[in-house]
Coordinates of C-alpha atoms in Angstrom, one line a residue:
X284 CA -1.2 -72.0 44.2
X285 CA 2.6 -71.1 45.5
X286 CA 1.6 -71.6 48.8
X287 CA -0.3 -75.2 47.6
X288 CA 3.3 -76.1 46.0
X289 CA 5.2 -75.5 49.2
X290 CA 2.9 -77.3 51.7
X291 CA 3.4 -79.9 49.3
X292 CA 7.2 -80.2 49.6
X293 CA 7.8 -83.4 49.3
X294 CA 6.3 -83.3 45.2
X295 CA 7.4 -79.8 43.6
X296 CA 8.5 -81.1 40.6
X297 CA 5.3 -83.5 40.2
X298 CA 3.0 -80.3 40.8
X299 CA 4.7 -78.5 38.6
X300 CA 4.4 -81.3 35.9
X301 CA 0.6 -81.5 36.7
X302 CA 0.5 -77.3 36.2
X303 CA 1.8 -77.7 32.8
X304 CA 0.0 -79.9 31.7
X305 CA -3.3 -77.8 32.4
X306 CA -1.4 -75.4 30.2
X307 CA -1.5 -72.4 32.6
X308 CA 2.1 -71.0 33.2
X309 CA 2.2 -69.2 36.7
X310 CA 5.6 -69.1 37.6
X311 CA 8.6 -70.3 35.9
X312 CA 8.9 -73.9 35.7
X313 CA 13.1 -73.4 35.6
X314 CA 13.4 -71.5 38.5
X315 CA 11.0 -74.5 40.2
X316 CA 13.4 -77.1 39.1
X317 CA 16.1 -75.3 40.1
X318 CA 14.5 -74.7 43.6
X319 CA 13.5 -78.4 44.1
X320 CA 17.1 -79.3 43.3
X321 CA 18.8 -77.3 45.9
X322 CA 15.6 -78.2 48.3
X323 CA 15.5 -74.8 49.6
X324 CA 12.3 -72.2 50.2
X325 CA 13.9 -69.2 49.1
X326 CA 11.1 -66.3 47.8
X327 CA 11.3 -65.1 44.0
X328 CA 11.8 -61.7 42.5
X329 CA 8.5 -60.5 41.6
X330 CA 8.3 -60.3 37.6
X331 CA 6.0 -57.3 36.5
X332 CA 4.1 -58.1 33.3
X333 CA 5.1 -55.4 30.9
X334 CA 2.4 -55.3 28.1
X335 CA 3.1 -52.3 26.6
X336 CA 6.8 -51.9 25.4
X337 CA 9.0 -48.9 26.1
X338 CA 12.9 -47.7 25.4
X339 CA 14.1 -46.8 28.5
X340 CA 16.2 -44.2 27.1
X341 CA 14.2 -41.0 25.4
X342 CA 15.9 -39.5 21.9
X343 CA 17.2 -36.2 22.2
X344 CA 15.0 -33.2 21.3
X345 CA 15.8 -32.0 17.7
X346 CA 17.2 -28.8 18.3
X347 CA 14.8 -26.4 16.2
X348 CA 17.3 -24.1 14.1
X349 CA 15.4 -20.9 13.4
X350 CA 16.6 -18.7 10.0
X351 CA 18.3 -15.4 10.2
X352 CA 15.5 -12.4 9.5
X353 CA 16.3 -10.0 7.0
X354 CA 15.5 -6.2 8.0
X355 CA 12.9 -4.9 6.6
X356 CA 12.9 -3.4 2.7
X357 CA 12.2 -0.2 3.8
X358 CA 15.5 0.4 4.9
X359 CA 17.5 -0.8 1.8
X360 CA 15.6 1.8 -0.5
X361 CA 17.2 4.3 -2.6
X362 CA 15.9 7.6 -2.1
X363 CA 15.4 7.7 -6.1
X364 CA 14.1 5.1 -6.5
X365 CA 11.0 4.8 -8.9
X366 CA 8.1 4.4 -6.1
X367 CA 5.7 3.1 -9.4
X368 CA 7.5 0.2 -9.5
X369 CA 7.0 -0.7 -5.5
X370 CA 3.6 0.2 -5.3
X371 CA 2.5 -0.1 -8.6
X372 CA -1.6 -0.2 -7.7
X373 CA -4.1 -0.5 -4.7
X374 CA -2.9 -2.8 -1.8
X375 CA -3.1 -3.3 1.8
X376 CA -0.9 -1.9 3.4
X377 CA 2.6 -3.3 4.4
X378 CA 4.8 -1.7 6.3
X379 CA 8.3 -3.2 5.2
X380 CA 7.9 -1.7 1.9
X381 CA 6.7 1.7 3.0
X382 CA 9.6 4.0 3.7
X383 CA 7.5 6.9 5.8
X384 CA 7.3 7.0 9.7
X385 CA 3.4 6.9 9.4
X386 CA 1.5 6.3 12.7
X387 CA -2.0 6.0 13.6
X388 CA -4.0 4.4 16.0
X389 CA -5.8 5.6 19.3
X390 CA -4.2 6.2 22.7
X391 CA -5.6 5.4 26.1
X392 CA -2.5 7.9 28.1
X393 CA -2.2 11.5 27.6
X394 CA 1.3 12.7 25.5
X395 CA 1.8 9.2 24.2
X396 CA 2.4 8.6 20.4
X397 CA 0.1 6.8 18.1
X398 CA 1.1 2.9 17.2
X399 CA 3.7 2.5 14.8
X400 CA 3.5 0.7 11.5
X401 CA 4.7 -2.3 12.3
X402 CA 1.6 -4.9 13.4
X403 CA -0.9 -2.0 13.1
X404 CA -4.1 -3.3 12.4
X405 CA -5.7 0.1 12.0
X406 CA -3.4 1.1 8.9
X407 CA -4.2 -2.2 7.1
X408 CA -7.9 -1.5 7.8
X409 CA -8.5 1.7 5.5
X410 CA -8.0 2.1 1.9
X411 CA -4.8 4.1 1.3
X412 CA -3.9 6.5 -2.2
X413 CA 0.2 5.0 -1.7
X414 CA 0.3 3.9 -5.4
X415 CA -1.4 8.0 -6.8
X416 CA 1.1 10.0 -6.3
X417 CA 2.1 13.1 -8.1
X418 CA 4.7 11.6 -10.8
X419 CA 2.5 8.1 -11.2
X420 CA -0.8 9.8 -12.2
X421 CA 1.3 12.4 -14.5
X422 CA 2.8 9.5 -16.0
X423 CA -0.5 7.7 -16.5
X424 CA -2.2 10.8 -17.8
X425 CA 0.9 10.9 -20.7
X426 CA -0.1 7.5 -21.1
X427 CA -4.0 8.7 -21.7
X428 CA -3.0 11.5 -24.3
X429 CA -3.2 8.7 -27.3
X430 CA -6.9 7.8 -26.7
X431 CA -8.1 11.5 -26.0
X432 CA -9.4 14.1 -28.9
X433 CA -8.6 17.9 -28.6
X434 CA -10.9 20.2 -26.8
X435 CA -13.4 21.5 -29.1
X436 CA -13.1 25.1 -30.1
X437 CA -15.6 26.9 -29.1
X438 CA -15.6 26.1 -25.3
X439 CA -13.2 28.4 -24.1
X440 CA -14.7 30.1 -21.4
X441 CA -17.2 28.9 -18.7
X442 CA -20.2 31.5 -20.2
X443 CA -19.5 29.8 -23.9
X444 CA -20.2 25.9 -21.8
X445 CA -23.1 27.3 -20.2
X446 CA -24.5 28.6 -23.5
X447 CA -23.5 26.0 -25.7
X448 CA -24.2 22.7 -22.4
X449 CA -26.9 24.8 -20.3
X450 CA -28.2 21.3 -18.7
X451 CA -25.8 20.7 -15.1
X452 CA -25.8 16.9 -13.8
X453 CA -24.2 17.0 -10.6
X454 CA -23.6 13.1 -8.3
X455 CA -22.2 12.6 -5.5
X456 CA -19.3 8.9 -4.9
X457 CA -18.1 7.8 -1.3
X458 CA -15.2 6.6 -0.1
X459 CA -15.8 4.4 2.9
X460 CA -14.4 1.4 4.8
X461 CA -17.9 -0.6 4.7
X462 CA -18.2 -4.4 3.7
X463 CA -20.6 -3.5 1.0
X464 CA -19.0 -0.4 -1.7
X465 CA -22.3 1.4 -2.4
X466 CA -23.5 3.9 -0.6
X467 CA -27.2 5.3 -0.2
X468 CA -26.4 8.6 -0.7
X469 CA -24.6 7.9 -4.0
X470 CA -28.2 7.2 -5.8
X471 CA -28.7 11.1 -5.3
X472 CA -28.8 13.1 -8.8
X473 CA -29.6 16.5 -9.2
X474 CA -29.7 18.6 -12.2
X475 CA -30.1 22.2 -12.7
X476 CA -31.1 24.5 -15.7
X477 CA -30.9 28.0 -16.4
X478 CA -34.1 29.1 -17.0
X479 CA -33.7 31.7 -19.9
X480 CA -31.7 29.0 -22.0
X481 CA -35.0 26.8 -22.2
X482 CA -36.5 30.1 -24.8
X483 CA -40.1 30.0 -23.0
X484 CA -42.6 32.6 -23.7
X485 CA -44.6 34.6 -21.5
X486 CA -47.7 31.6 -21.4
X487 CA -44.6 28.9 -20.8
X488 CA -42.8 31.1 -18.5
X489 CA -45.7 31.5 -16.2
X490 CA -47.0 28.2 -16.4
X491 CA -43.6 25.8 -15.5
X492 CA -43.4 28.9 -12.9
X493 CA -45.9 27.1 -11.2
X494 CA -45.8 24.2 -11.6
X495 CA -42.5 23.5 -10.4
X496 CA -43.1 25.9 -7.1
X497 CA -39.9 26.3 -4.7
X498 CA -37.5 24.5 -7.0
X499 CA -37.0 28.0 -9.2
X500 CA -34.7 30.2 -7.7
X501 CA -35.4 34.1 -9.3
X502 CA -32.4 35.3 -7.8
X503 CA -30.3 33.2 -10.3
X504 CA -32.3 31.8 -12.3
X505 CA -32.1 27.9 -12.0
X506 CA -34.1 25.3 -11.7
X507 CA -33.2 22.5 -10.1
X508 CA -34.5 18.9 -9.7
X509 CA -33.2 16.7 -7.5
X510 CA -34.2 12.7 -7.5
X511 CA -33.6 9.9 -5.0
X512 CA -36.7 7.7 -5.8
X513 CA -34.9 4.7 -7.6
X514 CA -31.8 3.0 -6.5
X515 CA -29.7 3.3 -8.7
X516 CA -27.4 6.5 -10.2
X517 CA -28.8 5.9 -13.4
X518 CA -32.2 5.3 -12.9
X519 CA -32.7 8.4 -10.6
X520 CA -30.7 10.6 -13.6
X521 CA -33.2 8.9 -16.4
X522 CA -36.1 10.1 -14.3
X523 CA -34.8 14.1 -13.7
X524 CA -34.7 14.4 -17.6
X525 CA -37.6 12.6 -18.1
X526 CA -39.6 15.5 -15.4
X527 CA -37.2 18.0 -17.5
X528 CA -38.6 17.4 -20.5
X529 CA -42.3 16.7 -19.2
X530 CA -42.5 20.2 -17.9
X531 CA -41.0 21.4 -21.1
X532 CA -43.4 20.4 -23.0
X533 CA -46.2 20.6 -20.5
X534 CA -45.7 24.5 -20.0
X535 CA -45.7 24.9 -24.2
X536 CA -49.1 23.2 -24.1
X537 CA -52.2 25.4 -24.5
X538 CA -55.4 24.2 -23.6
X539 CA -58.3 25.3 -25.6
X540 CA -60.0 26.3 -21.7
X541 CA -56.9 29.1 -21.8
X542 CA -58.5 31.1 -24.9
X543 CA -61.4 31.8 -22.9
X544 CA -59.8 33.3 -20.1
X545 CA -60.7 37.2 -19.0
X546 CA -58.6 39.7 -17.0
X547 CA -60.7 38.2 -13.7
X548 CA -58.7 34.5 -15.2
X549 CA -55.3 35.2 -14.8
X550 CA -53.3 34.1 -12.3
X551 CA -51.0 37.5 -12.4
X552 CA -51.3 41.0 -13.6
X553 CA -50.7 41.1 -17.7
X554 CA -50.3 44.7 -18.4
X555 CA -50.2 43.9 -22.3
X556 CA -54.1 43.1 -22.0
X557 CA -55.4 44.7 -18.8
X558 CA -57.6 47.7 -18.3
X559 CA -54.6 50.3 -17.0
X560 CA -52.8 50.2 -20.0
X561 CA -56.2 50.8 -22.2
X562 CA -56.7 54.2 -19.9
X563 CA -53.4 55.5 -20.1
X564 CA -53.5 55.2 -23.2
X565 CA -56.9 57.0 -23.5
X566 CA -55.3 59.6 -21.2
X567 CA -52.1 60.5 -23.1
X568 CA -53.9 60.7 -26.7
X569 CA -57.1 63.1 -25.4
X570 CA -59.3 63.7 -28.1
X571 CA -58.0 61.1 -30.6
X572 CA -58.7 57.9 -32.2
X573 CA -56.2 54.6 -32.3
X574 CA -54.8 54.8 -35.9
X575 CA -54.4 58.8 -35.9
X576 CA -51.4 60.0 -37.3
X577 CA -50.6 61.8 -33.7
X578 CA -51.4 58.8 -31.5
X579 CA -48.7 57.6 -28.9
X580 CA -48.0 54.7 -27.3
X581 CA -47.5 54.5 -23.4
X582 CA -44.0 54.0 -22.7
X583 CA -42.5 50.3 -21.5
X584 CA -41.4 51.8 -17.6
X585 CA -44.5 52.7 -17.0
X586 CA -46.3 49.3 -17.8
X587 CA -43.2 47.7 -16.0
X588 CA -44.2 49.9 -12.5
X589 CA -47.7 49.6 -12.9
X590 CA -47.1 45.6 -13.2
X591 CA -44.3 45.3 -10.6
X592 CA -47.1 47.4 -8.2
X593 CA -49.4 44.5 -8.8
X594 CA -47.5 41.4 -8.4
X595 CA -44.7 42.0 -6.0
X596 CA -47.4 44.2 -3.7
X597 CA -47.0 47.6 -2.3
X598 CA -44.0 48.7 -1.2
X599 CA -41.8 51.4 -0.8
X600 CA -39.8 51.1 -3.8
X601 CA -42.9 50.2 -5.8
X602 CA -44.8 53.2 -5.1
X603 CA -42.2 55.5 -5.4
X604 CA -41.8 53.9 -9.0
X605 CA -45.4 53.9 -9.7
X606 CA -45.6 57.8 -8.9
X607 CA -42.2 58.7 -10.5
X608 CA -43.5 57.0 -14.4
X609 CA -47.2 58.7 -13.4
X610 CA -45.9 61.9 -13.4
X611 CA -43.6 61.6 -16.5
X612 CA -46.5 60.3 -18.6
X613 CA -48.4 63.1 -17.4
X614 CA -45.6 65.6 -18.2
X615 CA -45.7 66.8 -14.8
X616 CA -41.5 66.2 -13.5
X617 CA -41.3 69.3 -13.8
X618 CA -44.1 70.3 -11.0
X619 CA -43.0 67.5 -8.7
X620 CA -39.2 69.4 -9.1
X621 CA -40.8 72.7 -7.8
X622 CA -43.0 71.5 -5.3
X623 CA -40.0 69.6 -3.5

């Protein structure tokens, strides 16, 4: 269209009039006028079309004004200063308020030292004991001594607890950085009884004997149960008493089928009712009846030899026992003396 207007010279201002009124603005109708008036062809500045406004000039940037950090607290501590009062229970651990050069970590170089506190990931990780120390928990134990009772008499010693409490529970709790607190090996109870305290007779003896196989142990005389069926604690301790008290009362039980049981019967060697003892005694009182005013009873060693011989086997010890009582019920030390 510009170059339309100036091959049209002689009507610039009648174009420009006919531009308007088609209401389309392409150039400036001033600087037109102005042009036709002077009647020259000089070439316009080249207006860019700024749509989108912006200030020439940027703002400053705000200087950011950083505070002053304090040093840490660690090193404005007293050294008597009440440490209940700056770790008064558990925490993570923080190390502006720890006043301890504690390091730990792993290193990759040999002879270099473990991380420091400060940003150590490791020490924040673990559980850590920094609020039980020594004068804490002896203050909270005078704190306890209101809502305890004095220790009952009678429980002096550890034999008087064993006699008086013969029942041992003993548990097992684990300390562990985990995301879940229990641990399967917590659920474990075991409880242990001294066999004498339970008052069995021989029958009872004999019978829980067997029945609860490799859990007696003869050289000290416990028995011990041990449960990790349920899982909880307290359902696995529920369960050893209940198996306490079932073979309590289990071994007390006789069964009518017992009354009828001969020497051939018995599971072991019962001296009291066996043929040996009826021969020694036929042996030692020659000639007289049972009820005689000279009759004699065999004595205990030699039914505890002849029993021992029978049950634990033949050994060394046993024979040598078994011949040793023979001879003294036969009254013949003396010959055995000479002879050696």
């Amino acid at each position: 269209m510009a170059l339309l207007a100036r091959a049209c010279g002689p009507w610039p201002l009648l174009w420009s009039r006919s531009v308007q009124t088609v209401g389309i603005r392409l150039q400036s109708t001033r600087l037109q006028e102005d042009g036709a008036r002077s009647g020259g062809l000089e070439e316009e500045e080249f207006r860019v079309l700024n749509l989108k406004q912006t200030k020439s000039q940027r703002l400053a940037r705000r200087k950011a004004t950083r505070p002053e950090v304090p040093p840490p607290r660690s090193q404005q501590m007293a050294t008597d200063q009440d440490w209940g009062a700056v770790w008064p229970g558990p925490r993570t651990f923080n190390p502006s308020a720890v006043p301890l050069p504690i390091r730990q970590g792993y290193v990759t170089k040999r002879n270099q030292m473990s991380p420091g506190k400060f940003a150590n990931a490791e020490l924040m990780k673990i559980p850590n004991f920094l609020h039980l120390t020594p004068p804490v928990i002896k203050r909270q134990c005078e704190a306890l001594k209101q809502f305890c009772t004095p220790w009952p008499k009678g429980l002096e010693t550890e034999e008087k607890m064993r006699a008086h409490y013969p029942v041992t529970c003993v548990t097992s709790d684990y300390c562990h950085a985990l995301p879940t607190i229990r641990n399967p090996l917590s659920r474990i109870v075991t409880v242990q009884v001294e066999l004498g305290a339970l008052q069995l007779d021989r029958h009872a003896r004999d019978k829980l004997l067997r029945l609860v196989g490799e859990r007696y142990d003869p050289d000290t005389d416990l028995l011990t149960i041990v449960t990790d069926r349920c899982p909880l604690k307290k359902q696995n301790y529920d369960y050893a008493i209940y198996l306490l008290t079932a073979l309590y009362h289990e071994s007390n039980t006789v069964e009518p089928w017992e009354a009828t049981k001969c020497e051939a019967d018995m599971e072991f060697f019962d001296y009291e009712q066996s043929r040996s003892k009826r021969n020694a005694e036929a042996t030692l009182n020659w000639g007289r009846k049972e009820g005689d005013s000279g009759w004699q009873q065999v004595p205990e060693a030699y039914g505890e030899a002849v029993s021992r011989l029978f049950n634990e086997g033949e050994n060394e010890y046993n024979i040598a026992k078994y011949k040793e009582q023979t001879l003294a019920l036969l009254g013949l030390a003396g010959a055995e003396q000479v002879a050696q």
